[in-house]
Short mmCIF file of C-alpha atoms and ligand atoms in Angstrom, two decimals:
data_model
loop_
_atom_site.label_atom_id
_atom_site.label_comp_id
_atom_site.label_asym_id
_atom_site.label_seq_id
_atom_site.Cartn_x
_atom_site.Cartn_y
_atom_site.Cartn_z
CA UNK A 275 16.91 22.94 85.90
CA UNK A 276 16.73 19.41 84.48
CA UNK A 277 16.29 16.18 85.61
CA UNK A 278 17.49 13.56 83.93
CA UNK A 279 16.27 9.68 85.02
CA UNK A 280 18.73 6.81 82.54
CA UNK A 281 21.91 6.95 81.56
CA UNK A 282 21.67 7.28 77.46
CA UNK A 283 19.27 10.59 78.19
CA UNK A 284 22.36 11.51 80.22
CA UNK A 285 25.19 10.81 77.68
CA UNK A 286 23.32 12.72 75.16
CA UNK A 287 23.19 15.66 77.16
CA UNK A 288 26.66 16.02 77.72
CA UNK A 289 27.34 15.44 73.98
CA UNK A 290 24.81 18.37 72.69
CA UNK A 291 26.42 20.97 75.91
CA UNK A 292 30.32 20.02 74.47
CA UNK A 293 29.68 20.53 72.10
CA UNK A 294 29.19 23.73 71.79
CA UNK A 295 31.78 24.30 74.40
CA UNK A 296 30.49 24.62 77.74
CA UNK A 297 31.80 23.43 80.81
CA UNK A 298 30.76 20.94 82.42
CA UNK A 299 30.76 20.65 86.55
CA UNK A 300 29.77 17.82 89.43
CA UNK A 301 28.91 17.34 92.00
CA UNK A 302 28.29 13.35 92.85
CA UNK A 303 26.03 12.87 96.02
CA UNK A 304 23.30 10.12 97.52
CA UNK A 305 20.86 12.80 98.48
CA UNK A 306 19.17 14.10 101.01
CA UNK A 307 21.19 17.40 100.15
CA UNK A 308 22.69 19.19 103.66
CA UNK A 309 25.42 22.00 103.58
CA UNK A 310 27.94 20.13 102.83
CA UNK A 311 26.88 18.78 99.74
CA UNK A 312 25.59 22.54 99.15
CA UNK A 313 29.62 23.75 99.34
CA UNK A 314 30.38 21.71 96.66
CA UNK A 315 27.54 22.79 94.41
CA UNK A 316 28.29 26.16 94.84
CA UNK A 317 32.22 24.95 93.89
CA UNK A 318 31.33 23.82 90.69
CA UNK A 319 29.02 26.74 90.10
CA UNK A 320 31.34 29.30 90.19
CA UNK A 321 34.45 26.74 88.59
CA UNK A 322 31.96 25.79 85.19
CA UNK A 323 29.08 26.41 83.09
CA UNK A 324 26.85 24.10 83.15
CA UNK A 325 26.59 21.75 87.23
CA UNK A 326 25.69 18.57 87.05
CA UNK A 327 24.16 17.24 90.39
CA UNK A 328 23.94 13.12 90.78
CA UNK A 329 21.17 11.55 93.56
CA UNK A 330 22.12 7.80 93.24
CA UNK A 331 21.06 6.20 96.90
CA UNK A 332 23.95 3.16 94.58
CA UNK A 333 23.05 -0.03 95.99
CA UNK A 334 26.68 -1.88 94.55
CA UNK A 335 28.57 -0.24 97.86
CA UNK A 336 26.34 -0.61 100.65
CA UNK A 337 26.75 -4.07 102.73
CA UNK A 338 24.15 -6.86 103.26
CA UNK A 339 23.99 -5.62 106.41
CA UNK A 340 24.27 -1.60 106.25
CA UNK A 341 21.14 0.82 105.36
CA UNK A 342 20.06 0.52 101.99
CA UNK A 343 16.77 0.30 101.76
CA UNK A 344 16.96 3.08 105.45
CA UNK A 345 18.90 5.93 103.82
CA UNK A 346 17.59 8.78 103.65
CA UNK A 347 15.35 9.59 100.51
CA UNK A 348 14.23 13.58 99.65
CA UNK A 349 14.21 14.08 95.62
CA UNK A 350 11.89 17.20 96.61
CA UNK A 351 13.65 18.74 99.32
CA UNK A 352 16.92 17.96 96.90
CA UNK A 353 15.20 19.93 93.74
CA UNK A 354 14.64 22.69 95.23
CA UNK A 355 17.77 23.04 97.19
CA UNK A 356 19.79 22.83 93.33
CA UNK A 357 16.40 24.82 91.84
CA UNK A 358 18.16 28.03 94.00
CA UNK A 359 21.80 26.98 93.73
CA UNK A 360 21.11 27.66 89.77
CA UNK A 361 21.77 23.55 89.11
CA UNK A 362 21.22 22.59 85.49
CA UNK A 363 20.76 18.88 85.85
CA UNK A 364 19.74 16.29 88.33
CA UNK A 365 20.80 13.54 87.22
CA UNK A 366 18.50 10.70 89.28
CA UNK A 367 18.63 7.33 87.83
CA UNK A 368 17.10 4.02 88.46
CA UNK A 369 19.24 0.94 89.97
CA UNK A 370 17.43 -0.97 86.65
CA UNK A 371 19.40 2.18 84.14
CA UNK A 372 22.36 1.55 85.69
CA UNK A 373 22.80 -1.25 86.69
CA UNK A 374 20.74 -3.47 83.57
CA UNK A 375 20.01 -7.37 83.90
CA UNK A 376 23.24 -8.80 82.63
CA UNK A 377 25.84 -6.36 84.08
CA UNK A 378 28.57 -8.01 85.57
CA UNK A 379 31.46 -5.45 85.55
CA UNK A 380 33.16 -3.64 88.45
CA UNK A 381 36.57 -1.43 89.04
CA UNK A 382 38.92 -2.60 91.85
CA UNK A 383 42.50 -0.01 93.13
CA UNK A 384 42.93 -2.73 96.16
CA UNK A 385 45.75 -0.38 97.74
CA UNK A 386 43.89 2.25 98.54
CA UNK A 387 40.60 0.74 99.50
CA UNK A 388 42.21 -2.18 101.36
CA UNK A 389 42.52 -0.26 104.61
CA UNK A 390 40.49 1.58 107.11
CA UNK A 391 37.07 2.02 105.42
CA UNK A 392 37.21 -1.00 102.86
CA UNK A 393 38.07 -3.31 106.22
CA UNK A 394 35.00 -2.00 107.88
CA UNK A 395 32.94 -2.06 104.71
CA UNK A 396 34.61 -5.29 102.46
CA UNK A 397 32.84 -4.53 99.16
CA UNK A 398 32.25 -1.04 99.90
CA UNK A 399 34.80 0.83 97.70
CA UNK A 400 34.42 -1.20 94.44
CA UNK A 401 30.69 -0.34 94.66
CA UNK A 402 31.79 3.55 95.09
CA UNK A 403 34.86 2.89 92.19
CA UNK A 404 32.33 1.09 89.94
CA UNK A 405 29.46 3.93 90.08
CA UNK A 406 32.05 6.61 89.27
CA UNK A 407 33.52 5.46 86.78
CA UNK A 408 29.71 4.72 85.02
CA UNK A 409 29.28 8.43 86.42
CA UNK A 410 32.63 9.74 84.72
CA UNK A 411 31.26 8.56 81.76
CA UNK A 412 28.12 8.92 80.98
CA UNK A 413 28.17 13.02 82.80
CA UNK A 414 32.10 14.04 81.16
CA UNK A 415 32.57 16.50 83.48
CA UNK A 416 35.20 19.34 82.93
CA UNK A 417 35.81 19.08 86.88
CA UNK A 418 34.22 16.94 89.75
CA UNK A 419 33.92 17.62 93.44
CA UNK A 420 34.00 15.96 96.18
CA UNK A 421 34.54 15.85 100.09
CA UNK A 422 37.29 15.42 102.64
CA UNK A 423 35.31 14.37 104.94
CA UNK A 424 35.77 10.91 103.28
CA UNK A 425 39.10 10.75 102.73
CA UNK A 426 39.60 8.05 101.53
CA UNK A 427 36.93 7.29 98.97
CA UNK A 428 38.39 11.42 97.42
CA UNK A 429 42.36 9.68 97.51
CA UNK A 430 40.50 6.76 95.69
CA UNK A 431 38.95 9.16 93.04
CA UNK A 432 41.97 10.48 93.00
CA UNK A 433 44.22 6.94 91.92
CA UNK A 434 41.10 6.04 89.87
CA UNK A 435 40.43 8.99 87.16
CA UNK A 436 45.11 8.69 86.96
CA UNK A 437 44.78 5.24 86.28
CA UNK A 438 41.77 4.34 84.06
CA UNK A 439 42.02 8.23 82.13
CA UNK A 440 38.70 8.91 83.18
CA UNK A 441 37.60 13.01 82.93
CA UNK A 442 36.12 14.77 86.20
CA UNK A 443 39.32 15.54 86.51
CA UNK A 444 38.49 15.60 90.97
CA UNK A 445 38.53 18.27 92.69
CA UNK A 446 38.39 18.03 97.20
CA UNK A 447 36.55 20.73 98.86
CA UNK A 448 36.91 21.22 102.55
CA UNK A 449 34.75 19.20 104.77
CA UNK A 450 32.03 22.12 106.06
CA UNK A 451 31.35 21.14 110.16
CA UNK A 452 28.52 22.40 112.47
CA UNK A 453 30.10 24.93 115.39
CA UNK A 454 31.02 22.11 117.58
CA UNK A 455 32.96 20.43 114.89
CA UNK A 456 30.76 17.82 114.18
CA UNK A 457 31.51 16.58 110.30
CA UNK A 458 27.45 17.48 108.35
CA UNK A 459 26.95 13.87 107.01
CA UNK A 460 23.42 12.44 105.24
CA UNK A 461 23.25 10.18 108.34
CA UNK A 462 23.89 12.69 111.40
CA UNK A 463 19.38 12.25 111.29
CA UNK A 464 19.89 8.64 112.88
CA UNK A 465 21.73 10.09 116.24
CA UNK A 466 19.56 10.57 119.20
CA UNK A 467 19.61 13.94 121.18
CA UNK A 468 22.08 12.33 123.74
CA UNK A 469 23.90 11.02 120.98
CA UNK A 470 24.14 14.03 118.85
CA UNK A 471 25.75 15.90 121.98
CA UNK A 472 28.14 13.16 121.90
CA UNK A 473 28.97 13.03 117.85
CA UNK A 474 31.99 15.66 118.54
CA UNK A 475 33.74 13.48 120.38
CA UNK A 476 35.37 12.05 117.39
CA UNK A 477 36.53 16.11 115.48
CA UNK A 478 37.65 16.70 119.41
CA UNK A 479 39.81 13.09 119.35
CA UNK A 480 41.33 14.47 115.67
CA UNK A 481 42.48 18.30 117.35
CA UNK A 482 43.80 16.17 120.15
CA UNK A 483 46.41 14.65 117.51
CA UNK A 484 47.24 17.59 116.14
CA UNK A 485 47.45 19.12 119.17
CA UNK A 486 50.04 16.85 120.36
CA UNK A 487 52.01 17.91 116.02
CA UNK A 488 51.90 20.62 117.57
CA UNK A 489 53.54 20.93 120.14
CA UNK A 490 56.66 19.23 118.35
CA UNK A 491 54.82 15.23 118.45
CA UNK A 492 56.18 12.98 115.59
CA UNK A 493 55.33 9.57 116.32
CA UNK A 494 52.64 8.44 115.13
CA UNK A 495 51.86 5.42 117.52
CA UNK A 496 51.63 7.89 120.26
CA UNK A 497 50.12 10.83 118.26
CA UNK A 498 47.36 7.70 117.65
CA UNK A 499 46.94 7.09 121.40
CA UNK A 500 46.77 10.90 122.46
CA UNK A 501 43.48 10.60 119.70
CA UNK A 502 42.25 8.05 121.60
CA UNK A 503 42.24 8.84 125.32
CA UNK A 504 39.94 11.92 124.32
CA UNK A 505 37.53 9.32 122.35
CA UNK A 506 37.72 6.76 125.00
CA UNK A 507 36.19 9.30 127.93
CA UNK A 508 32.92 9.29 125.92
CA UNK A 509 30.51 6.04 127.43
CA UNK A 510 28.70 6.76 123.82
CA UNK A 511 31.35 6.82 121.52
CA UNK A 512 33.45 2.90 120.44
CA UNK A 513 36.42 3.42 118.36
CA UNK A 514 36.59 1.60 114.95
CA UNK A 515 40.04 3.01 113.93
CA UNK A 516 41.72 6.27 114.71
CA UNK A 517 44.98 6.86 112.80
CA UNK A 518 47.93 8.72 111.81
CA UNK A 519 49.24 8.00 107.52
CA UNK A 520 50.38 9.39 104.70
CA UNK A 521 48.00 11.06 103.07
CA UNK A 522 48.92 9.13 99.12
CA UNK A 523 48.98 5.52 100.20
CA UNK A 524 47.05 6.11 103.33
CA UNK A 525 49.76 3.99 104.86
CA UNK A 526 50.69 4.14 109.18
CA UNK A 527 52.57 6.63 109.63
CA UNK A 528 55.50 5.18 112.81
CA UNK A 529 57.07 9.16 112.04
CA UNK A 530 55.94 11.51 110.54
CA UNK A 531 57.84 14.10 108.41
CA UNK A 532 56.25 16.13 106.19
CA UNK A 533 52.51 15.54 105.90
CA UNK A 534 49.86 12.97 107.21
CA UNK A 535 46.56 12.57 107.29
CA UNK A 536 45.18 11.47 110.96
CA UNK A 537 42.08 9.83 110.29
CA UNK A 538 38.80 8.80 112.10
CA UNK A 539 35.34 6.60 112.61
CA UNK A 540 33.40 5.47 115.07
CA UNK A 541 30.32 4.22 116.15
CA UNK A 542 27.89 6.33 118.35
CA UNK A 543 24.54 4.66 118.40
CA UNK A 544 23.53 2.89 114.81
CA UNK A 545 25.31 5.68 113.52
CA UNK A 546 29.11 5.00 112.14
CA UNK A 547 30.40 8.87 112.10
CA UNK A 548 33.91 9.28 110.18
CA UNK A 549 36.55 11.95 109.78
CA UNK A 550 39.73 13.56 109.66
CA UNK A 551 42.46 16.34 109.24
CA UNK A 552 45.03 16.84 107.65
CA UNK A 553 48.14 18.43 108.67
CA UNK A 554 51.26 20.23 107.48
CA UNK A 555 53.98 18.82 109.17
CA UNK A 556 56.36 21.49 110.78
CA UNK A 557 60.14 20.78 110.83
CA UNK A 558 61.25 20.65 114.30
CA UNK A 559 64.61 22.10 114.66
P1 AMP B 262 27.12 11.17 99.83
O1 AMP B 262 25.72 11.77 99.28
O2 AMP B 262 27.11 11.53 101.35
O3 AMP B 262 27.60 10.40 99.30
O4 AMP B 262 27.93 12.80 100.01
C1 AMP B 262 28.26 13.36 98.22
C2 AMP B 262 29.62 13.67 98.20
O5 AMP B 262 29.65 15.14 99.21
C3 AMP B 262 30.92 13.05 98.52
O6 AMP B 262 31.96 13.71 97.92
C4 AMP B 262 30.48 13.50 100.24
O7 AMP B 262 32.13 13.83 100.83
C5 AMP B 262 30.72 14.33 100.08
N1 AMP B 262 30.26 15.51 101.70
C6 AMP B 262 29.46 15.09 102.05
N2 AMP B 262 29.47 15.87 103.85
C7 AMP B 262 30.59 17.24 103.27
C8 AMP B 262 30.75 17.99 104.53
N3 AMP B 262 29.86 17.48 104.92
N4 AMP B 262 31.50 18.66 103.86
C9 AMP B 262 31.50 18.52 102.67
N5 AMP B 262 31.52 17.90 101.51
C10 AMP B 262 30.85 16.42 102.24
#
């Protein structure tokens, strides 16, 4: 397994492999790898000849009061996991090689980025769109894996790749969860014991929304209220949003027709938890 630190070495490596007809699968991450990341790596390993995992805590997607300096960094452990999973390259660039002095270009995906996470974290998606554009240009993957856990991010990347004709054909992998439903996340380690016990409330709230839909409810605001009631019962949780949305535009739905995504974000202690459920709406006759 190779560790590449510079953008030029990454681009050279990909160019050589493509010349030999090798297909490249790519999993972009910020490191502190867990079973969710492992699932994406395994899917890439199965589908492509070579696998690249990037580990880069991208400063431009963190707001000034966010946890950039505290974000968990554990390259040694991440290397061991990647080696076990048969990863060919870890691309772990320095901030200086990704953003050399004088860099000024940014990428925005205005419609998808404006709501939900974009509202809570104003420059977050511009940072994500810019770094993903750079990573895809450097790695030149045939396929790229993203997690459904970050639903809005995956939707934004799909739009970005389509709009800018970028390489990398994004594939969205289902969310990997703990046995009590909590979506795995590198930030879960910051939950205290009592907060960890409270954390599955987000998944339960989304499940309550899904249950209401299964029972025939088609009114968006009423489904939203079902979810809010469940979340309100947990005193440690403060809801940022619980929403019933169109799966492509992420606009809120007043009435459900075919498909919907239930999006949720809440704060427990210092940790912001995100989750979602994608729902196929059966016709009621
Ligand atoms: P991160 O390192 O948190 O930026 O995540 C890197 C990639 O892993 C993103 O595409 C995430 O959506 C994905 N990911 C993170 N957690 C999970 C999870 N629990 N299940 C599936 N994918 C995940």
